[in-house]
Coordinates of C-alpha atoms in Angstrom, one line a residue:
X13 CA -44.7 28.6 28.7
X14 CA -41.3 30.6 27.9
X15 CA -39.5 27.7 29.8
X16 CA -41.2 25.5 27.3
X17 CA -40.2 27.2 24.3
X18 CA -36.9 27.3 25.3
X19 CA -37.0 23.8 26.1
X20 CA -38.6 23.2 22.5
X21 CA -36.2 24.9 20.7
X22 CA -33.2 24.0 22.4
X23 CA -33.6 20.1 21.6
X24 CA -34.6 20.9 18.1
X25 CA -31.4 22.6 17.6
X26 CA -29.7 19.8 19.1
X27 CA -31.1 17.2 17.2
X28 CA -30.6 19.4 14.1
X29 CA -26.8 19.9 14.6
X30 CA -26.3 16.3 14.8
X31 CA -28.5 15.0 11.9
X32 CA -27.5 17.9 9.2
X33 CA -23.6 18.5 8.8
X34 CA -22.4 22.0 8.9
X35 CA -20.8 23.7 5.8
X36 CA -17.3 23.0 6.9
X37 CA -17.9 19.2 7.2
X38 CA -19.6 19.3 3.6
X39 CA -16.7 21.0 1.7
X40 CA -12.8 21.1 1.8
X41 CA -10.5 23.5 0.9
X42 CA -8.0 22.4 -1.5
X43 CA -3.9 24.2 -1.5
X44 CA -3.7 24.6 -5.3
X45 CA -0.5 26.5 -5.1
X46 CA 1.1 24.3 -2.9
X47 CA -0.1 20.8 -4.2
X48 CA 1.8 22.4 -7.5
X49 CA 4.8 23.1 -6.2
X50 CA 5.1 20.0 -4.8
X51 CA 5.0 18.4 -8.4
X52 CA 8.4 20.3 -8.8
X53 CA 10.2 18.4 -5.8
X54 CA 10.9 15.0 -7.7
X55 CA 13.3 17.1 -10.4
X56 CA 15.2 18.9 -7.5
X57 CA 15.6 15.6 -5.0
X58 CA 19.6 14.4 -4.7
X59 CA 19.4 10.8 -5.7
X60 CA 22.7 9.6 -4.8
X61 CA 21.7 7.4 -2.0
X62 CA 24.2 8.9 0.2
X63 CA 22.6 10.5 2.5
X64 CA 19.9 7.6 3.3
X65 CA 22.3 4.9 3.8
X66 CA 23.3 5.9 7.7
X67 CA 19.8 6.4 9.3
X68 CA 18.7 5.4 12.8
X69 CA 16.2 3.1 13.3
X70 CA 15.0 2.1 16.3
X71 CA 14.2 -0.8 19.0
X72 CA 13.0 -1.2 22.6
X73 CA 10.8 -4.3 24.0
X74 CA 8.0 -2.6 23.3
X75 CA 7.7 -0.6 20.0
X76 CA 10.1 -1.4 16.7
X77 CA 10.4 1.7 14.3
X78 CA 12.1 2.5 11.6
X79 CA 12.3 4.9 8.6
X80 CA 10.5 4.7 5.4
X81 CA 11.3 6.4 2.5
X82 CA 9.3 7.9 -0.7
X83 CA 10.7 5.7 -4.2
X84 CA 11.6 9.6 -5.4
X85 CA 13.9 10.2 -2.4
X86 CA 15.8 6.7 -2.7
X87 CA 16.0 6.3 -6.5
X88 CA 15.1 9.8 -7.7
X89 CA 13.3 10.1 -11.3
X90 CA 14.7 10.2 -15.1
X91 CA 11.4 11.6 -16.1
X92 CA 11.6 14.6 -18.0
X93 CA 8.7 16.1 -16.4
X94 CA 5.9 15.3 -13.8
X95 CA 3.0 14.4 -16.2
X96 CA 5.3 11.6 -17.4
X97 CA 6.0 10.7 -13.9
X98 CA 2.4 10.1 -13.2
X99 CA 1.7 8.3 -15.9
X100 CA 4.4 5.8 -15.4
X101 CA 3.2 5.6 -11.9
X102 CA -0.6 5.0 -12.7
X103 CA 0.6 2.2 -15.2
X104 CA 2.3 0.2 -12.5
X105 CA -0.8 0.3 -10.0
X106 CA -3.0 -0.8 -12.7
X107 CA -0.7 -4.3 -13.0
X108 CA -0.9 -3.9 -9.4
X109 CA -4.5 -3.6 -8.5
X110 CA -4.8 -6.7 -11.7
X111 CA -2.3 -8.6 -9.4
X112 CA -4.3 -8.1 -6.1
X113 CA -7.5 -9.2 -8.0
X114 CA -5.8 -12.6 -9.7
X115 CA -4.9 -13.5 -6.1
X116 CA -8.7 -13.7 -5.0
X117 CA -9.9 -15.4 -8.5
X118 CA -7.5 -17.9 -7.8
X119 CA -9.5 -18.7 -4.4
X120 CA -12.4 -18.1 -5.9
X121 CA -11.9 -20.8 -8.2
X122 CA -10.9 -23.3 -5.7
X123 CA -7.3 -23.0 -7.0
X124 CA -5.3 -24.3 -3.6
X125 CA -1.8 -24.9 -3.0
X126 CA -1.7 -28.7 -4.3
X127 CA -3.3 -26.9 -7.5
X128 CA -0.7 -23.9 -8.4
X129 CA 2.3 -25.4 -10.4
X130 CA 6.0 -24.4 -10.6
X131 CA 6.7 -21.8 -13.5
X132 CA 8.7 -22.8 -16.7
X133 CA 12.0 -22.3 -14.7
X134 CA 11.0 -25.6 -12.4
X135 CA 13.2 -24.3 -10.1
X136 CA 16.3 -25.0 -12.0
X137 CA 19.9 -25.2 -11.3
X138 CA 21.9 -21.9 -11.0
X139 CA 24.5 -21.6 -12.8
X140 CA 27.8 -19.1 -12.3
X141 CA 27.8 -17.7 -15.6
X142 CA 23.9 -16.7 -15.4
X143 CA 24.8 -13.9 -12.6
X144 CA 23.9 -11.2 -14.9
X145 CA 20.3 -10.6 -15.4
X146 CA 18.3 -8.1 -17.2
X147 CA 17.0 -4.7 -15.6
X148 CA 13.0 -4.8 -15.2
X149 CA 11.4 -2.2 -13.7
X150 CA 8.7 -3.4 -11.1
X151 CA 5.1 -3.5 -11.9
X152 CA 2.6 -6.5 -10.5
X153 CA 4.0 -5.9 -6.8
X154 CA 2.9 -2.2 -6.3
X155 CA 3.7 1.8 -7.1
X156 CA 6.2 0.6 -5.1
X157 CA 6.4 4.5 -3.6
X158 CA 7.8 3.5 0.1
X159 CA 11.0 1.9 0.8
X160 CA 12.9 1.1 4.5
X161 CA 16.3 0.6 5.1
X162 CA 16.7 -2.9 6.7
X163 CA 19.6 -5.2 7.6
X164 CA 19.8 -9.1 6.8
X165 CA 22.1 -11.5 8.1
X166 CA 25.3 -11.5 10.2
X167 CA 26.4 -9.1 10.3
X168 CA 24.0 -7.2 8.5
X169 CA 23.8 -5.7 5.0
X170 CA 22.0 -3.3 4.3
X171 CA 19.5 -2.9 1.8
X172 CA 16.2 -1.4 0.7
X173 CA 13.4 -2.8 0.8
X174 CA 9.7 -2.2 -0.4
X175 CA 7.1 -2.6 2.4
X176 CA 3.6 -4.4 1.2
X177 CA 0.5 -5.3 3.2
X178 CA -0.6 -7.1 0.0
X179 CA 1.9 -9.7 1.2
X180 CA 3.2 -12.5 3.0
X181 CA 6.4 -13.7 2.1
X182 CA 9.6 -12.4 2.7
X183 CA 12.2 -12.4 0.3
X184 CA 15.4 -10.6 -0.7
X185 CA 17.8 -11.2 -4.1
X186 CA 20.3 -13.7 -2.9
X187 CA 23.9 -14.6 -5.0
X188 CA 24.5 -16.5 -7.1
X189 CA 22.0 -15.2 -9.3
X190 CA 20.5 -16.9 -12.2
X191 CA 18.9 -14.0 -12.9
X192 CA 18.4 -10.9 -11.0
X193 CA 17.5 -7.1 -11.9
X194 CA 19.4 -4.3 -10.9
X195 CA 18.8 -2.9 -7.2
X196 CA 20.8 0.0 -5.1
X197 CA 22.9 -2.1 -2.9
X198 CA 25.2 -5.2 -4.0
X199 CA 23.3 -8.6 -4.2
X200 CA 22.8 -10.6 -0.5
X201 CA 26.0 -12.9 0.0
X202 CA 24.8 -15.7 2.2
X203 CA 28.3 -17.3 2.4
X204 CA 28.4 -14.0 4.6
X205 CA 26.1 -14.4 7.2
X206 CA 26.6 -16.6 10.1
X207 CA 22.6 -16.8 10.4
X208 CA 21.9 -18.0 7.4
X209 CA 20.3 -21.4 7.7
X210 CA 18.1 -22.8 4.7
X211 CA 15.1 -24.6 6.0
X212 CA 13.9 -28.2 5.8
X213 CA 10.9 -29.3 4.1
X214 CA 9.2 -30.7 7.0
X215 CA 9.0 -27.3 8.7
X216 CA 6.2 -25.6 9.4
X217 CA 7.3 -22.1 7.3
X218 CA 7.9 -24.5 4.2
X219 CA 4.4 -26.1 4.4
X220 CA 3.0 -22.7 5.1
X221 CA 4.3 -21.2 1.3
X222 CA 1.6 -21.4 -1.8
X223 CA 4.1 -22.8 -3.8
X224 CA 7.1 -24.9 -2.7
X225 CA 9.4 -28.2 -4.1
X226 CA 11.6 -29.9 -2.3
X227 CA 15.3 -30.8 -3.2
X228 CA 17.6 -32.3 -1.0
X229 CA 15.9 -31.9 2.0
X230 CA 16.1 -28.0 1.5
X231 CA 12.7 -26.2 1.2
X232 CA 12.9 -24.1 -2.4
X233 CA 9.9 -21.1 -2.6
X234 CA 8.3 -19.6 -5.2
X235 CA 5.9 -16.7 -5.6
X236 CA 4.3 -15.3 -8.6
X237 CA 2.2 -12.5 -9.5
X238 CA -0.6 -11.3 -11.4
X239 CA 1.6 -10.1 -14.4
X240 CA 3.7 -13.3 -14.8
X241 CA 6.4 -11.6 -12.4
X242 CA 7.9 -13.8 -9.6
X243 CA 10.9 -14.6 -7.5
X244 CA 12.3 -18.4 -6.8
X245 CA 14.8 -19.8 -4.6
X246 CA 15.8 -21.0 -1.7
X247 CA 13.4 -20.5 1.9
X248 CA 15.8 -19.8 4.9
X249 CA 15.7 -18.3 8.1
X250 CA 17.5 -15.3 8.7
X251 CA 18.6 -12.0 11.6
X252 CA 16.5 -8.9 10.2
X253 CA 18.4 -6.0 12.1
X254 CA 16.5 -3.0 12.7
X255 CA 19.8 -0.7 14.2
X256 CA 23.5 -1.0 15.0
X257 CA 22.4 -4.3 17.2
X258 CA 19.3 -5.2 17.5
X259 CA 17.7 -7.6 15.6
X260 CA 14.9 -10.5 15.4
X261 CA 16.2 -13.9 14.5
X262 CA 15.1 -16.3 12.8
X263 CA 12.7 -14.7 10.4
X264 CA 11.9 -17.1 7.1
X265 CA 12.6 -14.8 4.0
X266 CA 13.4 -16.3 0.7
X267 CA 16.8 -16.3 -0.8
X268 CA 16.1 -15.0 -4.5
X269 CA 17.9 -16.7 -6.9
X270 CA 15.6 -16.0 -10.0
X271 CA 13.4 -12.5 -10.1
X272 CA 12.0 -10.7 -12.5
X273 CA 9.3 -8.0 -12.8
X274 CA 10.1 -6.2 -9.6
X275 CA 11.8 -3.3 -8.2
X276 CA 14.5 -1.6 -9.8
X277 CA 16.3 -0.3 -6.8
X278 CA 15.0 -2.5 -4.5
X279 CA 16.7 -5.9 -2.4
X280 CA 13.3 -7.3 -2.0
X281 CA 10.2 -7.4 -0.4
X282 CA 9.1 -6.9 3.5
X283 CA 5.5 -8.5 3.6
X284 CA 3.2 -7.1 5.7
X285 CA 0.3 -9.2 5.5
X286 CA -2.5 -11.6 7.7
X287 CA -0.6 -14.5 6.6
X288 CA 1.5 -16.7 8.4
X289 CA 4.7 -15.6 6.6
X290 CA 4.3 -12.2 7.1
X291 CA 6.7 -10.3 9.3
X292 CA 4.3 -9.2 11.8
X293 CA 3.0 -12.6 11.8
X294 CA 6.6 -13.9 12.8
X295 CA 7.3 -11.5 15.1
X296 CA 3.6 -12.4 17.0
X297 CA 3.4 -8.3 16.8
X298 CA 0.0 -7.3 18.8
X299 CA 0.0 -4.0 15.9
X300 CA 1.7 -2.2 14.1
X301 CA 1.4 0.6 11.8
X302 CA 2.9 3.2 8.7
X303 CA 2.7 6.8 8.1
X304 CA 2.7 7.7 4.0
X305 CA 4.0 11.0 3.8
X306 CA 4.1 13.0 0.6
X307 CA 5.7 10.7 -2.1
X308 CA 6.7 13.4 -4.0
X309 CA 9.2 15.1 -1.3
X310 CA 12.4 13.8 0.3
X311 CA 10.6 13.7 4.0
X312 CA 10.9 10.1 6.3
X313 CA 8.0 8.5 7.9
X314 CA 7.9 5.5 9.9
X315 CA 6.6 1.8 10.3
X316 CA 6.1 0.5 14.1
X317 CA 5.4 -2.4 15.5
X318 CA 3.7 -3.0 19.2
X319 CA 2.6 1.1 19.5
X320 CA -0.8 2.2 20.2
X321 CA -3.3 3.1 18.3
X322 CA -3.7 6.9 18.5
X323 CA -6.5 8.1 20.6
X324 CA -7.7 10.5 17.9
X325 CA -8.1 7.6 15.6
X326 CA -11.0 6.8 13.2
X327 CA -11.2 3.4 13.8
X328 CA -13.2 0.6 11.8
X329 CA -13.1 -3.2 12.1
X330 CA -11.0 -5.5 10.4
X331 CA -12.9 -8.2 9.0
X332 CA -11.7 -12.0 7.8
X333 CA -11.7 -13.5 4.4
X334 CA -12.1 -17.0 5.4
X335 CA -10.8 -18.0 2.0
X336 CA -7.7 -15.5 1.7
X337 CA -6.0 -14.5 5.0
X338 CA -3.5 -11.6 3.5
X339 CA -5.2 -9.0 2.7
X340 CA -6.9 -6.8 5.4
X341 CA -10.5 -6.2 4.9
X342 CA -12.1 -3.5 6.6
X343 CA -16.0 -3.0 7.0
X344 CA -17.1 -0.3 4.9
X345 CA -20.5 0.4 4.4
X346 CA -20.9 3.7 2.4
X347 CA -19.3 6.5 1.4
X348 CA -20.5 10.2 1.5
X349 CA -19.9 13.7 -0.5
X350 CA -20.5 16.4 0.9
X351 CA -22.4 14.8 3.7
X352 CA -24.7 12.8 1.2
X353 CA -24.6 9.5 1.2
X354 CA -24.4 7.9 -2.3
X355 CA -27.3 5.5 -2.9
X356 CA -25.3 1.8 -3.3
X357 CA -26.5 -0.9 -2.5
X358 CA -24.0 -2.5 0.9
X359 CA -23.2 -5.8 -1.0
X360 CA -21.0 -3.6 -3.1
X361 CA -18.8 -3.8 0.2
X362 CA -19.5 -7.0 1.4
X363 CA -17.2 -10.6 1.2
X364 CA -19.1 -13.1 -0.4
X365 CA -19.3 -16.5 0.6
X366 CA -16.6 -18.0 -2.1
X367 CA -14.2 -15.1 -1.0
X368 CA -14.9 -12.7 -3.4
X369 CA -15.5 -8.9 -3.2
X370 CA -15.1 -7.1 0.2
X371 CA -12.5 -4.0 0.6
X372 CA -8.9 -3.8 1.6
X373 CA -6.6 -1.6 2.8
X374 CA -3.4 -1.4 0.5
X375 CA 0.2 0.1 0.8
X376 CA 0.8 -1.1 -2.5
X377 CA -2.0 0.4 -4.6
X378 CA -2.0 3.9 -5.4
X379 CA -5.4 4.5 -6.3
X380 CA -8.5 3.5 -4.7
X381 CA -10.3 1.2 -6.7
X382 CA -14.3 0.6 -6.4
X383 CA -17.0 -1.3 -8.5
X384 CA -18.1 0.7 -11.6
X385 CA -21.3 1.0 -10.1
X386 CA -19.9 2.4 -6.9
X387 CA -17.6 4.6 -9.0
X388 CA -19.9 6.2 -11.2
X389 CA -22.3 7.3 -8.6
X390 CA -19.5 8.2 -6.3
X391 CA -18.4 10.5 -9.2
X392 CA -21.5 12.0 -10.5
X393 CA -21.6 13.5 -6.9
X394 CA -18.8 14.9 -6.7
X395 CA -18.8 16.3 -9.9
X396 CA -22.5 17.9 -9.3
X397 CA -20.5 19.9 -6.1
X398 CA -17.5 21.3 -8.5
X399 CA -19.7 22.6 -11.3
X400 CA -18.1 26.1 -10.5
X401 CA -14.3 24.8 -11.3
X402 CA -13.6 24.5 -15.2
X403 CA -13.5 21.0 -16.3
X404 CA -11.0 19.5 -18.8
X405 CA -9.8 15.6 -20.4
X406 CA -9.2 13.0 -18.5
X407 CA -6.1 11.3 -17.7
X408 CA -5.1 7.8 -17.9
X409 CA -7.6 5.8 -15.8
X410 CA -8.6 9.0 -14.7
X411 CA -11.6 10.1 -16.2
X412 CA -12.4 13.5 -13.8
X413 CA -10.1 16.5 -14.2
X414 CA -9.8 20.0 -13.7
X415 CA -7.8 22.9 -15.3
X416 CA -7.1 25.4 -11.6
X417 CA -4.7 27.4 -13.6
X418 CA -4.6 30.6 -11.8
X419 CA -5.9 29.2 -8.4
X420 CA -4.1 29.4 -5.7
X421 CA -7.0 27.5 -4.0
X422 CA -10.8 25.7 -4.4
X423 CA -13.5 24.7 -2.4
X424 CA -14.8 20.9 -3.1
X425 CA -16.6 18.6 -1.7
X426 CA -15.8 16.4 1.0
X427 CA -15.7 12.7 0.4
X428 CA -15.4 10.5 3.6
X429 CA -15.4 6.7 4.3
X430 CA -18.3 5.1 6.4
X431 CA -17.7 2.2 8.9
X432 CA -19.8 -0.6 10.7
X433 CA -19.0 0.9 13.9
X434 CA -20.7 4.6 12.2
X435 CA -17.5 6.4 12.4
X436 CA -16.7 8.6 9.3
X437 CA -13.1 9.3 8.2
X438 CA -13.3 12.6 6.1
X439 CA -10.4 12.7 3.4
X440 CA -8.4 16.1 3.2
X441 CA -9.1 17.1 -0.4
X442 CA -5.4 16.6 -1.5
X443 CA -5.6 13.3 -1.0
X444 CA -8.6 12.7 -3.4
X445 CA -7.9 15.8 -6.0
X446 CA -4.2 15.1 -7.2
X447 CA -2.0 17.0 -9.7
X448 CA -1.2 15.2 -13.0
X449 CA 1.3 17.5 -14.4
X450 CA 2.7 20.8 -13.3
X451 CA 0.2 23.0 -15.3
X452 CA -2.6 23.2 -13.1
X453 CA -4.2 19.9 -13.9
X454 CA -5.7 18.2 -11.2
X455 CA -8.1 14.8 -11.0
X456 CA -10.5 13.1 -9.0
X457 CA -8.1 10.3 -7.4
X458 CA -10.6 7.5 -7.4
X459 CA -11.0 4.4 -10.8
X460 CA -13.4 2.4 -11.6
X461 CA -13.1 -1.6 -11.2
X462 CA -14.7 -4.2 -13.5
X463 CA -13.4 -6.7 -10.5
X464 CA -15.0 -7.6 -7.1
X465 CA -12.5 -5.9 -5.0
X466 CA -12.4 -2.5 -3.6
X467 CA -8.9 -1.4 -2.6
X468 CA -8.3 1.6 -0.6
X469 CA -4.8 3.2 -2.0
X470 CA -2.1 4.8 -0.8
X471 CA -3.2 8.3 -2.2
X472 CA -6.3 8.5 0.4
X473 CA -3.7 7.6 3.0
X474 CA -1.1 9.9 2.6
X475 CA -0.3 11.8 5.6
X476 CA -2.1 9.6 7.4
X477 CA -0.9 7.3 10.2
X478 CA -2.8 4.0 9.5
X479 CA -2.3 1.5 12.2
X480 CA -3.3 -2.2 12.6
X481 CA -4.7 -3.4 15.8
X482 CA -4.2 -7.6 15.6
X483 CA -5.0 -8.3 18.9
X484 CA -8.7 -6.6 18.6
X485 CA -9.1 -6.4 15.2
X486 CA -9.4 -2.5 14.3
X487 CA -7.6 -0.6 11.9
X488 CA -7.2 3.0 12.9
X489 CA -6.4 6.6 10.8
X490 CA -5.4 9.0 12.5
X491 CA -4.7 12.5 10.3
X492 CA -1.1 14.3 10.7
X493 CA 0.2 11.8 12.8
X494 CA 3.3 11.1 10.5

């Protein structure tokens, strides 16, 4: 009977531990103090350049790496203070996350390549006087928060450029310009590279582009964004070099002749996408994958491509857009607080049959974006666990904030993802309660969408190694793995 009992109870305690989370899987301690002084690191950051302009990266036969670099540490800030900062920063992802959801109402509405015409410029004939251009700051193409170091044509020069899993093509500002913003390093010189070779319009990579014309027999590119931003020129094949002498040839990457809208600071763009034009796509990389450090700091992370997924890693599939191939979609099907799980209904998640909805994984967003609906129940929760933390305005799209003066730290809830495979990735509460200014002000780092799609942003990946798995199909997260 005794043996029984203990029999009894034994299973019930075993069933009970898995089925009911314990109090340090339901909460998360948030570093107020540190998360603060952190907002002071942007003012203090030299911004010369100097001292990024000589780093190692790295290449072997197996696993390409090299260094990426927070926007604050390459460019530093002429913001007087760190509430400005954010709000320029929140403004940008907004014409981003409008950009990302343009690109899937155009396939929604059928809109194919045959369809999207040339902009007003058709493409025109550069002419020497028109090599100065005005200074735009970027907006449709991202925060634009992480920048690598990266070497085009023969021999190389080096320039910055903004990494984007948002997108395919390849481009850098080329010379002559018609008319080109203002970026770090001087302008690409083709007449300088012995790799430079512009590509015909019977070639696969030309045929591949959403928007192309042909003159000459040379294959011109264009690609626009959701803000009326875009980049035009010629499509060519060039050496990407990686360190001293190493490099992949024969990567297509437009020659920029005509930008606006983009990165101040910033060469051009590395895309990262599903597509056929995207770097990993060229390379025929089996993965790869980034580490987002702290974008407030002066610290290096990397990109890789052809490493491992780390064992610790929360995985979850990658699923296909049928309709749209660049973004990455991953399955989601709920989200939990503090080990609740909100009551939405899974179609919130889900890719519809026109290619609408679903949720991606995005470098370029900040924020994560989700349905109102979604939102709104998402936040009711988690503002039923921090009734004991004073509440104060909104900020910008944020509409859930905090005043922690005086705290060096607070207990909140934990929010975590929810796969089709049931794993559970459990956010570390700075990456969901942010600072907006250097006062004590923090937010719930989550918006609302009117749109279909769900974006998960940069801010829930920080300090997070997030790699992509090609070959089966798995995006991974593994936590301090920077």
């Amino acid at each position: 009977m005794a043996t029984s009992i203990f029999f009894f109870v034994l299973l019930f305690t075993t069933v009970l531990s898995r089925t009911t989370p314990d109090n340090a899987s339901r909460t998360k301690i948030l570093d107020v103090s540190s998360s603060i002084q952190k907002t002071h690191n942007p003012f203090s950051l030299d911004s010369s350049l100097n001292s990024l302009k000589h780093e190692e990266n790295q290449i072997s036969s197996s696993l390409l790496s090299f260094q990426l670099h927070s926007r604050v540490a390459v460019r530093g800030t002429s913001h007087k203070d760190y509430n400005s900062l954010m709000l320029a920063r929140l403004e940008r992802d907004s014409a981003r996350a409008k950009s990302l959801q343009t690109r899937v109402d155009l396939v929604v509405q059928g809109i194919g390549k045959s369809d999207l015409k040339p902009m007003e410029t058709e493409f025109r004939e550069i002419q020497a006087e028109e090599i100065e251009g005005p200074i735009i700051s970027g907006t449709s193409q991202g925060s634009g928060e992480y920048f690598s170091r990266i070497g085009i044509g023969h021999p190389p020069s080096q320039v910055y450029m903004v990494l984007d899993t948002g997108s395919d093509v390849n481009w850098v500002q080329c010379s002559p310009c018609a008319d080109c913003y203002q970026q770090a390093d001087p302008i690409f010189e083709p007449s300088s590279s012995s790799t430079f070779s512009p590509l015909t319009c019977e070639t696969q990579q030309c045929k591949s582009l959403d928007v192309s014309e042909c003159r000459n027999d040379t294959c011109l590119y264009e690609v626009s964004y959701g803000d009326g931003s875009y980049t035009v020129g010629d499509f060519v094949t060039e050496s990407i070099t990686f360190s001293g002498s190493s490099s992949v040839e024969n990567v297509a990457i437009g020659c920029g002749h005509n930008n606006e809208g983009l990165f101040v600071g910033a060469a051009g763009l590395l895309g990262l996408g599903g597509g056929a034009l995207s770097f990993p796509s060229q390379i025929n990389a089996s993965s790869f994958s980034y580490c987002l450090v702290d974008r407030d700091s002066d610290s290096t992370s990397t990109l890789e491509f052809g490493g491992a997924t780390p064992p610790n890693a929360v995985t979850a599939p990658i699923i296909k857009n049928s309709k749209l191939d660049t973004f990455y979609y991953v399955d989601l099907t709920g989200i939990s607080v503090a080990g609740n799980m909100l009551s939405v209904n899974p179609s919130d998640f889900e890719i519809a049959d026109n290619g609408d909805g679903g949720v991606i994984v995005d470098s370029g967003t900040a924020v994560t974006r989700l349905k109102t609906d979604v939102y709104n129940t998402l936040r009711d929760e988690f503002v039923k666990g921090t009734r004991h933390l004073p509440s104060t305005n909104g900020v910008a799209l944020f509409d859930t904030c905090y005043d922690l003066k005086s705290m060096k730290s607070v207990e909140v809830p934990t929010v975590s993802f929810h796969f089709s495979n049931r794993n559970e990735l459990a956010l570390p509460a700075k990456n969901y309660l942010i600072p907006v200014d250097s006062s004590s002000t923090f937010c719930f780092a989550f918006a609302p969408s009117s749109s279909s799609l769900s974006i998960i942003g940069n801010v829930q990946q920080q300090g997070t190694r997030v790699s992509f798995d090609l070959v089966n199909s798995l995006i991974g997260f593994s936590s301090n793995q920077c």
